[in-house]
JSON list of C-alpha atoms in Angstrom, two decimals:
[
{"chain": "A", "resi": 1156, "resn": "MET", "atom": "CA", "xyz": [-25.39, -16.78, 2.37]},
{"chain": "A", "resi": 1157, "resn": "LEU", "atom": "CA", "xyz": [-21.90, -15.87, 2.70]},
{"chain": "A", "resi": 1158, "resn": "PRO", "atom": "CA", "xyz": [-20.10, -13.73, 0.20]},
{"chain": "A", "resi": 1159, "resn": "GLN", "atom": "CA", "xyz": [-18.47, -15.85, -2.97]},
{"chain": "A", "resi": 1160, "resn": "ALA", "atom": "CA", "xyz": [-14.99, -14.81, -1.70]},
{"chain": "A", "resi": 1161, "resn": "ASN", "atom": "CA", "xyz": [-15.71, -16.28, 1.76]},
{"chain": "A", "resi": 1162, "resn": "ARG", "atom": "CA", "xyz": [-16.76, -19.63, 1.05]},
{"chain": "A", "resi": 1163, "resn": "LEU", "atom": "CA", "xyz": [-14.70, -22.93, 0.79]},
{"chain": "A", "resi": 1164, "resn": "LYS", "atom": "CA", "xyz": [-15.94, -25.22, -1.63]},
{"chain": "A", "resi": 1165, "resn": "HIS", "atom": "CA", "xyz": [-13.38, -27.37, -3.32]},
{"chain": "A", "resi": 1166, "resn": "ARG", "atom": "CA", "xyz": [-12.62, -31.08, -1.97]},
{"chain": "A", "resi": 1167, "resn": "ARG", "atom": "CA", "xyz": [-8.91, -30.54, -2.25]},
{"chain": "A", "resi": 1168, "resn": "ASP", "atom": "CA", "xyz": [-9.27, -27.30, 0.32]},
{"chain": "A", "resi": 1169, "resn": "PHE", "atom": "CA", "xyz": [-11.10, -29.06, 2.75]},
{"chain": "A", "resi": 1170, "resn": "GLN", "atom": "CA", "xyz": [-8.44, -31.86, 2.74]},
{"chain": "A", "resi": 1171, "resn": "ALA", "atom": "CA", "xyz": [-5.68, -29.59, 3.13]},
{"chain": "A", "resi": 1172, "resn": "VAL", "atom": "CA", "xyz": [-7.67, -27.89, 6.13]},
{"chain": "A", "resi": 1173, "resn": "TYR", "atom": "CA", "xyz": [-8.28, -31.63, 7.82]},
{"chain": "A", "resi": 1174, "resn": "GLN", "atom": "CA", "xyz": [-4.74, -32.71, 7.38]},
{"chain": "A", "resi": 1175, "resn": "LYS", "atom": "CA", "xyz": [-2.52, -29.69, 7.93]},
{"chain": "A", "resi": 1176, "resn": "GLY", "atom": "CA", "xyz": [-4.84, -27.30, 10.03]},
{"chain": "A", "resi": 1177, "resn": "ILE", "atom": "CA", "xyz": [-5.60, -26.88, 13.80]},
{"chain": "A", "resi": 1178, "resn": "ARG", "atom": "CA", "xyz": [-8.54, -28.16, 15.70]},
{"chain": "A", "resi": 1179, "resn": "ARG", "atom": "CA", "xyz": [-10.72, -27.09, 18.49]},
{"chain": "A", "resi": 1180, "resn": "SER", "atom": "CA", "xyz": [-13.81, -29.11, 19.44]},
{"chain": "A", "resi": 1181, "resn": "GLY", "atom": "CA", "xyz": [-16.84, -27.90, 21.40]},
{"chain": "A", "resi": 1182, "resn": "ARG", "atom": "CA", "xyz": [-20.18, -29.58, 22.26]},
{"chain": "A", "resi": 1183, "resn": "TYR", "atom": "CA", "xyz": [-21.80, -28.83, 18.84]},
{"chain": "A", "resi": 1184, "resn": "PHE", "atom": "CA", "xyz": [-19.06, -28.10, 16.49]},
{"chain": "A", "resi": 1185, "resn": "THR", "atom": "CA", "xyz": [-15.48, -29.24, 15.67]},
{"chain": "A", "resi": 1186, "resn": "LEU", "atom": "CA", "xyz": [-13.54, -26.23, 13.98]},
{"chain": "A", "resi": 1187, "resn": "ARG", "atom": "CA", "xyz": [-10.74, -26.95, 11.96]},
{"chain": "A", "resi": 1188, "resn": "GLY", "atom": "CA", "xyz": [-8.47, -24.08, 10.52]},
{"chain": "A", "resi": 1189, "resn": "LEU", "atom": "CA", "xyz": [-5.46, -23.53, 8.31]},
{"chain": "A", "resi": 1190, "resn": "ARG", "atom": "CA", "xyz": [-3.66, -20.20, 7.81]},
{"chain": "A", "resi": 1191, "resn": "GLN", "atom": "CA", "xyz": [-3.41, -19.46, 4.14]},
{"chain": "A", "resi": 1192, "resn": "ARG", "atom": "CA", "xyz": [-0.19, -18.02, 2.65]},
{"chain": "A", "resi": 1193, "resn": "PRO", "atom": "CA", "xyz": [-0.34, -14.50, 1.84]},
{"chain": "A", "resi": 1194, "resn": "LYS", "atom": "CA", "xyz": [-0.50, -13.68, -2.20]},
{"chain": "A", "resi": 1195, "resn": "ILE", "atom": "CA", "xyz": [2.45, -11.96, -3.65]},
{"chain": "A", "resi": 1196, "resn": "SER", "atom": "CA", "xyz": [1.82, -10.13, -6.57]},
{"chain": "A", "resi": 1197, "resn": "ASN", "atom": "CA", "xyz": [4.01, -7.46, -8.94]},
{"chain": "A", "resi": 1198, "resn": "LYS", "atom": "CA", "xyz": [2.35, -4.51, -10.07]},
{"chain": "A", "resi": 1199, "resn": "SER", "atom": "CA", "xyz": [4.24, -1.83, -12.19]},
{"chain": "A", "resi": 1200, "resn": "ILE", "atom": "CA", "xyz": [3.50, 1.71, -11.41]},
{"chain": "A", "resi": 1201, "resn": "LYS", "atom": "CA", "xyz": [3.29, 4.40, -14.18]},
{"chain": "A", "resi": 1202, "resn": "VAL", "atom": "CA", "xyz": [6.77, 5.61, -13.44]},
{"chain": "A", "resi": 1203, "resn": "ARG", "atom": "CA", "xyz": [7.98, 2.17, -14.29]},
{"chain": "A", "resi": 1204, "resn": "THR", "atom": "CA", "xyz": [9.29, 0.72, -10.98]},
{"chain": "A", "resi": 1205, "resn": "GLU", "atom": "CA", "xyz": [8.03, -2.36, -9.76]},
{"chain": "A", "resi": 1206, "resn": "SER", "atom": "CA", "xyz": [6.50, -2.72, -6.20]},
{"chain": "A", "resi": 1207, "resn": "ILE", "atom": "CA", "xyz": [5.83, -5.73, -4.50]},
{"chain": "A", "resi": 1208, "resn": "VAL", "atom": "CA", "xyz": [2.26, -5.89, -2.74]},
{"chain": "A", "resi": 1209, "resn": "VAL", "atom": "CA", "xyz": [1.41, -8.65, -0.25]},
{"chain": "A", "resi": 1210, "resn": "SER", "atom": "CA", "xyz": [-1.96, -9.08, 0.38]},
{"chain": "A", "resi": 1211, "resn": "LYS", "atom": "CA", "xyz": [-3.84, -11.48, 2.77]},
{"chain": "A", "resi": 1212, "resn": "PRO", "atom": "CA", "xyz": [-6.49, -13.43, 1.05]},
{"chain": "A", "resi": 1213, "resn": "PRO", "atom": "CA", "xyz": [-10.04, -13.37, 2.49]},
{"chain": "A", "resi": 1214, "resn": "THR", "atom": "CA", "xyz": [-11.23, -15.98, 5.20]},
{"chain": "A", "resi": 1215, "resn": "ARG", "atom": "CA", "xyz": [-12.90, -18.92, 3.68]},
{"chain": "A", "resi": 1216, "resn": "ILE", "atom": "CA", "xyz": [-15.42, -20.90, 5.56]},
{"chain": "A", "resi": 1217, "resn": "GLY", "atom": "CA", "xyz": [-16.96, -24.09, 4.96]},
{"chain": "A", "resi": 1218, "resn": "ILE", "atom": "CA", "xyz": [-19.65, -26.36, 6.45]},
{"chain": "A", "resi": 1219, "resn": "SER", "atom": "CA", "xyz": [-19.64, -29.91, 6.68]},
{"chain": "A", "resi": 1220, "resn": "ILE", "atom": "CA", "xyz": [-22.68, -31.93, 8.04]},
{"chain": "A", "resi": 1221, "resn": "SER", "atom": "CA", "xyz": [-23.12, -35.38, 7.44]},
{"chain": "A", "resi": 1222, "resn": "GLN", "atom": "CA", "xyz": [-26.25, -37.76, 7.87]},
{"chain": "A", "resi": 1223, "resn": "LYS", "atom": "CA", "xyz": [-25.01, -38.85, 11.44]},
{"chain": "A", "resi": 1224, "resn": "VAL", "atom": "CA", "xyz": [-26.71, -35.34, 12.34]},
{"chain": "A", "resi": 1225, "resn": "SER", "atom": "CA", "xyz": [-29.87, -36.09, 10.92]},
{"chain": "A", "resi": 1226, "resn": "LYS", "atom": "CA", "xyz": [-31.01, -38.25, 8.29]},
{"chain": "A", "resi": 1227, "resn": "LYS", "atom": "CA", "xyz": [-33.46, -35.40, 7.18]},
{"chain": "A", "resi": 1228, "resn": "ALA", "atom": "CA", "xyz": [-32.32, -33.04, 4.73]},
{"chain": "A", "resi": 1229, "resn": "VAL", "atom": "CA", "xyz": [-34.72, -30.46, 6.17]},
{"chain": "A", "resi": 1230, "resn": "VAL", "atom": "CA", "xyz": [-33.07, -30.54, 9.55]},
{"chain": "A", "resi": 1231, "resn": "ARG", "atom": "CA", "xyz": [-29.41, -30.58, 8.17]},
{"chain": "A", "resi": 1232, "resn": "ASN", "atom": "CA", "xyz": [-30.36, -27.29, 5.89]},
{"chain": "A", "resi": 1233, "resn": "ARG", "atom": "CA", "xyz": [-32.05, -25.49, 8.67]},
{"chain": "A", "resi": 1234, "resn": "ILE", "atom": "CA", "xyz": [-28.75, -26.04, 10.66]},
{"chain": "A", "resi": 1235, "resn": "LYS", "atom": "CA", "xyz": [-26.58, -25.01, 7.95]},
{"chain": "A", "resi": 1236, "resn": "ARG", "atom": "CA", "xyz": [-28.88, -21.59, 7.68]},
{"chain": "A", "resi": 1237, "resn": "GLN", "atom": "CA", "xyz": [-28.42, -20.87, 11.28]},
{"chain": "A", "resi": 1238, "resn": "ILE", "atom": "CA", "xyz": [-24.53, -21.48, 11.21]},
{"chain": "A", "resi": 1239, "resn": "ARG", "atom": "CA", "xyz": [-24.36, -19.19, 7.95]},
{"chain": "A", "resi": 1240, "resn": "GLY", "atom": "CA", "xyz": [-26.28, -16.45, 9.87]},
{"chain": "A", "resi": 1241, "resn": "VAL", "atom": "CA", "xyz": [-24.03, -16.68, 12.73]},
{"chain": "A", "resi": 1242, "resn": "LEU", "atom": "CA", "xyz": [-21.07, -16.46, 10.44]},
{"chain": "A", "resi": 1243, "resn": "ARG", "atom": "CA", "xyz": [-22.30, -13.30, 8.60]},
{"chain": "A", "resi": 1244, "resn": "HIS", "atom": "CA", "xyz": [-22.63, -11.85, 12.01]},
{"chain": "A", "resi": 1245, "resn": "LEU", "atom": "CA", "xyz": [-19.08, -12.75, 13.15]},
{"chain": "A", "resi": 1246, "resn": "LEU", "atom": "CA", "xyz": [-17.48, -12.05, 9.60]},
{"chain": "A", "resi": 1247, "resn": "PRO", "atom": "CA", "xyz": [-16.52, -8.55, 10.39]},
{"chain": "A", "resi": 1248, "resn": "ARG", "atom": "CA", "xyz": [-14.52, -9.71, 13.50]},
{"chain": "A", "resi": 1249, "resn": "ILE", "atom": "CA", "xyz": [-12.94, -12.54, 11.72]},
{"chain": "A", "resi": 1250, "resn": "SER", "atom": "CA", "xyz": [-9.05, -12.06, 10.67]},
{"chain": "A", "resi": 1251, "resn": "SER", "atom": "CA", "xyz": [-8.42, -12.84, 6.97]},
{"chain": "A", "resi": 1252, "resn": "GLY", "atom": "CA", "xyz": [-6.25, -15.24, 5.72]},
{"chain": "A", "resi": 1253, "resn": "TRP", "atom": "CA", "xyz": [-7.92, -18.28, 7.12]},
{"chain": "A", "resi": 1254, "resn": "ASN", "atom": "CA", "xyz": [-9.56, -21.48, 5.44]},
{"chain": "A", "resi": 1255, "resn": "LEU", "atom": "CA", "xyz": [-12.18, -22.76, 8.04]},
{"chain": "A", "resi": 1256, "resn": "ALA", "atom": "CA", "xyz": [-14.27, -25.81, 8.25]},
{"chain": "A", "resi": 1257, "resn": "ILE", "atom": "CA", "xyz": [-16.71, -26.33, 10.63]},
{"chain": "A", "resi": 1258, "resn": "ILE", "atom": "CA", "xyz": [-17.98, -29.81, 11.28]},
{"chain": "A", "resi": 1259, "resn": "VAL", "atom": "CA", "xyz": [-21.34, -30.21, 12.96]},
{"chain": "A", "resi": 1260, "resn": "GLN", "atom": "CA", "xyz": [-21.95, -32.57, 15.65]},
{"chain": "A", "resi": 1261, "resn": "PRO", "atom": "CA", "xyz": [-25.10, -34.71, 16.13]},
{"chain": "A", "resi": 1262, "resn": "THR", "atom": "CA", "xyz": [-25.83, -32.96, 19.30]},
{"chain": "A", "resi": 1263, "resn": "ALA", "atom": "CA", "xyz": [-26.37, -29.76, 17.48]},
{"chain": "A", "resi": 1264, "resn": "VAL", "atom": "CA", "xyz": [-30.14, -30.82, 16.38]},
{"chain": "A", "resi": 1265, "resn": "THR", "atom": "CA", "xyz": [-31.48, -29.67, 19.53]},
{"chain": "A", "resi": 1266, "resn": "CYS", "atom": "CA", "xyz": [-29.45, -26.24, 19.54]},
{"chain": "A", "resi": 1267, "resn": "ASP", "atom": "CA", "xyz": [-30.71, -22.74, 18.79]},
{"chain": "A", "resi": 1268, "resn": "TYR", "atom": "CA", "xyz": [-29.13, -19.61, 17.32]},
{"chain": "A", "resi": 1269, "resn": "ALA", "atom": "CA", "xyz": [-28.05, -18.23, 20.76]},
{"chain": "A", "resi": 1270, "resn": "GLU", "atom": "CA", "xyz": [-25.86, -21.29, 21.46]},
{"chain": "A", "resi": 1271, "resn": "PHE", "atom": "CA", "xyz": [-24.49, -21.80, 17.84]},
{"chain": "A", "resi": 1272, "resn": "LEU", "atom": "CA", "xyz": [-23.64, -18.01, 18.13]},
{"chain": "A", "resi": 1273, "resn": "ARG", "atom": "CA", "xyz": [-21.91, -18.58, 21.64]},
{"chain": "A", "resi": 1274, "resn": "GLU", "atom": "CA", "xyz": [-20.16, -21.98, 20.84]},
{"chain": "A", "resi": 1275, "resn": "LEU", "atom": "CA", "xyz": [-18.79, -20.58, 17.38]},
{"chain": "A", "resi": 1276, "resn": "GLU", "atom": "CA", "xyz": [-17.66, -17.25, 18.91]},
{"chain": "A", "resi": 1277, "resn": "GLN", "atom": "CA", "xyz": [-15.75, -19.28, 21.54]},
{"chain": "A", "resi": 1278, "resn": "LEU", "atom": "CA", "xyz": [-14.16, -21.78, 18.99]},
{"chain": "A", "resi": 1279, "resn": "LEU", "atom": "CA", "xyz": [-12.84, -18.92, 16.74]},
{"chain": "A", "resi": 1280, "resn": "ALA", "atom": "CA", "xyz": [-11.50, -17.19, 19.92]},
{"chain": "A", "resi": 1281, "resn": "GLU", "atom": "CA", "xyz": [-9.67, -20.27, 21.04]},
{"chain": "A", "resi": 1282, "resn": "ALA", "atom": "CA", "xyz": [-8.35, -20.93, 17.36]},
{"chain": "A", "resi": 1283, "resn": "GLU", "atom": "CA", "xyz": [-7.02, -17.00, 17.69]},
{"chain": "A", "resi": 1284, "resn": "VAL", "atom": "CA", "xyz": [-9.04, -16.33, 14.40]},
{"chain": "A", "resi": 1285, "resn": "ILE", "atom": "CA", "xyz": [-11.29, -13.43, 15.57]},
{"chain": "A", "resi": 1286, "resn": "ASN", "atom": "CA", "xyz": [-9.89, -10.04, 15.91]},
{"chain": "A", "resi": 1287, "resn": "GLY", "atom": "CA", "xyz": [-9.85, -8.07, 19.33]},
{"chain": "A", "resi": 1288, "resn": "ASN", "atom": "CA", "xyz": [-10.03, -10.84, 21.70]}
]
C-alpha cells in the first residue's frame, strides 16, 4: 500500500488532473499529472511575531484501471498491486507537490514488474516529476 498521504482518492481530484494536467503516454500506461499549489500557513512564534511558512504538499497518486483491461477483477487487482509496488520503489525519487493519475492500458495484462518499473520511470522522467533526472 501507498502511505495515506500519498493517495489520490476523490473524484474531484481525478477530474482536476484530467482537465488541467499534463499527459504522457506509453505502451502500458497513460500518466496524467497536475502540480499542486503550495500551502501557505501563518504560524505564530513565542516572541509574538508571525512567519509565513510555505510547504509543498506530498505527491498524491491514483491508479485507474477499467474493465476494458480485463473483465476479471483478479487480473485488475494484480496489476494494481504491481503498480503500487513500483510506486513504493520510486516514491523517494518523486518530487513533492504533484497529483498523479496512472491510467492502465489493455496491453498491460501481458506485462511484468520489470516492464512496469521501466515504463513508469520513463513517463515520470518525461513529465519531470522524478528528482535527479
